[in-house]
Amino acid sequence: MKKLLTLLLSVLFALSAMAGTPWDGTAAAAFAGGTGTSGDPYQIATAEQLAYLASLANASPQTANANTAGKYYKLTADVDLNGPTKSWIPIGIATATAFAGIFDGNNHVITNIYINDATTVYAGLFGYPTGTAGSNVIIKNLIVASGSITVTNSGSSVGAFAGRAAYVQFINCKNTITIKGSSQVAGIVGTLGGGTCIVEYCSNSGTITGTSGSGLHVGGIAGNAAVATTGSTSYIRYCYNTGAITAISNAGGITGSASAGILTIKECFNKGIISAQSVDAGGIVGYGYGAAFNVLNCYNTAAVMQTSSGATSSTNGGILGYPGGNALAKYFKEITNCYNTGAVTATKTGGIVEAIAGALKGGALTTDGTGSVVNSYYLSTLTVTNVNGGTSKLASELQDAGFISLLENSQTPTVWASDATNLNGGYPILAWQSTYSILTAPAVSAATSITTTGCTANWTTVAGAVNYIVKVYDATPTLKFTFLASGAAATSLALTGLTTNTTYTYKVIAVGNSSTFNSPESAASASFGTGMPVLADTSTPTQLTPTSVSVSGNVTGDGGASITARGVCLGTTSNPTIIAPNTVVADATAGLGTFTESITGLTAGTTYYVRAYATNATKTNYGTQVSFKILSAPTLGNVNTIVNNGFTSVWNLVLGSSGYSVLVYDGASLFSTINVSGGNTTSCDVSSLAGGSGTYTYTVIAKGNGTTTFDSAESQPSASITTLTTKIVNVNTFGLIEVNEKTIILPETGSISLYNLLGAKLLQANNIRILNTNLPDGIYLVRFTEQSGKQTVQKIKIH
């Protein structure tokens, strides 16, 4: 029994591994299980089994697509189609071999789909799925997460899920890949081409481009909604676009064009930039021609633009670009309960730019009762001519709770809601956005386990996610790789196959389930380099002396090759390297871990840039850069005042200083230190010097902030300063000292010091009885020291 259990577990693990195995280009001989009924659908667990479905659908001849008609299929694992190594041939590539069943993606993900040719007419995961009025094809609960589709065939229809569709329902389909085509290009389906078609709960975040040829009909959800059956009840609802939409002409956030039949676009929104090189760009619909379609309860917040000054004409609108036809044609039925906050612009001189709909005659009904803008609004700051309906509102009015009631317009059930969680910058959101929510983007952290060709990406989980898509960008940034991490609890994924010695970042998307949309892309991770050493932040320098600092680095990864050298490099220009003339201080050891280096011989007043480095067999990489400067020493000024037991020290301002230290010396000995706050201070009173000799010098140090600026060396010392201390006593106006004009006569031989009344010493003489001076007339102080050491201070008058 134990052996049997072990065998079963081994089989299960093997099947699990196979589910994620890239496609080998072949088709399986059977499905994983099931009988093809609604209760027991065919199970598709591998890329080969998906290719088997394609081979059945594309088999010819067959009558009424009997190989797939009415049959049910369910995806039971994520599928890697291994592009661009392998090219995908769509399921049901032509009208004669159309897919006619029901396909449930079961919220799984298709990765690395790749189509690139000039011959395919209907290109996508499916080619031309076709049902009937009584038996619609359904494609649902599926994500196309990575790869690219490019078709240059003129007149082709290209979409991630289908090129063209008739009597098809697309439900909960999400695209994130880049799609390019010459005509009828979209994130979900290139052309809704006949019968009743329904698209709901679908989204596009990929870049969609109309390239060569006419480049017509390019949209986020549908390229050309050309529902041919008059009286059909086709609609696109609960859908949105955030990808950039670019076309030669006819570009729309939801559909590039809407034509023929009856189509309603309702409760949809666009946040992707819409750009038409030639003509006709709209936030929801680019071009409407000959179609009585409605746009109901939709909004646009993105820029809508026409970009070529050489265009023959240009009509652009925040909701609808151009309602084609003549005055009596059914351009469209109504644009109702909509709003636009996106800028509408045209490069062509005289191009029409409208807040709601381009080229509509004054917003009035045509003679057959169609073509009106009802209860729709736009942001008052937009530069538009607004001859085509819509009411201007201030941003504050659009964000006010009362505006929701205005948009609601007594509809039942409720359609609009307040933006309580700031999904939309405070502007109203659609009610389904609250219940069928868009996931929050994951928070990414730095790559770990970096090797020569890969790394491990890391992120936080998001409630409601079923998988995660990791997109890897180069430094341009251009999308280079896309990976899938399976499972709601996934928080990391090993990325392999990257190019060595290349700098990358990655972003992560949380993949939604059947009741949630994919999140936007996360913020970019910190950049990392394959094959390159990995360094943590270079430390803030620590000052050692007035001409030296220490700096630390930390090598956290070797990039797949052993570290052979590490250290710090220093220069006077930004981003120093280990190449001369920069200074390199190499560590005595190599390998991973933290190291600290001393940088000496620094020059005051110079800004230095420093960063840690590490070298392995293939590359030198660097840590973050820090900069610092050792302040220049202050220049001292003249002492202003000498008083009893003190004086005032003076110096010049040092730019960048946070304060100063004044060091007072009694002879050669440090007597006291006074710290002065404020970088703009240039003087300081020095007092309480009674315990000293009475003769002093001082120096000043400019203080740094300890991170980007460091303390200066001591200034040059001041001239000697003699203070009046409490040792000097007996100041006599009339004493023993006599004055005869400018001659001073002492009572006995001794020493004298002569001061002005501010305390500045003017003269000093030893072993004298008579001192002849040439001083100006005035009052002075004389300190007389007898041979016994007794001192007397006396005021004298020289005249």
GROMACS .gro file of N, CA and C in nm, residues 15 33 393 424 473 478 602 650:
model
   24
   15LEU      N    1   0.277   1.489  -1.339
   15LEU     CA    2   0.173   1.561  -1.412
   15LEU      C    3   0.178   1.710  -1.383
   33GLY      N    4  -0.879   1.407  -2.040
   33GLY     CA    5  -0.996   1.337  -1.990
   33GLY      C    6  -1.122   1.405  -2.039
  393LYS      N    7  -1.826   7.087  -1.644
  393LYS     CA    8  -1.830   7.081  -1.498
  393LYS      C    9  -1.689   7.100  -1.443
  424ASN      N   10  -1.018   5.605  -0.909
  424ASN     CA   11  -1.035   5.691  -1.026
  424ASN      C   12  -1.012   5.838  -0.993
  473TYR      N   13   1.184   4.405  -1.771
  473TYR     CA   14   1.217   4.514  -1.862
  473TYR      C   15   1.367   4.541  -1.860
  478THR      N   16   1.225   4.843  -2.211
  478THR     CA   17   1.148   4.765  -2.308
  478THR      C   18   1.117   4.629  -2.247
  602LEU      N   19   4.218   6.366   0.198
  602LEU     CA   20   4.109   6.443   0.139
  602LEU      C   21   4.136   6.593   0.151
  650VAL      N   22   3.615   8.605   1.677
  650VAL     CA   23   3.553   8.645   1.551
  650VAL      C   24   3.610   8.558   1.439
   0.00000   0.00000   0.00000
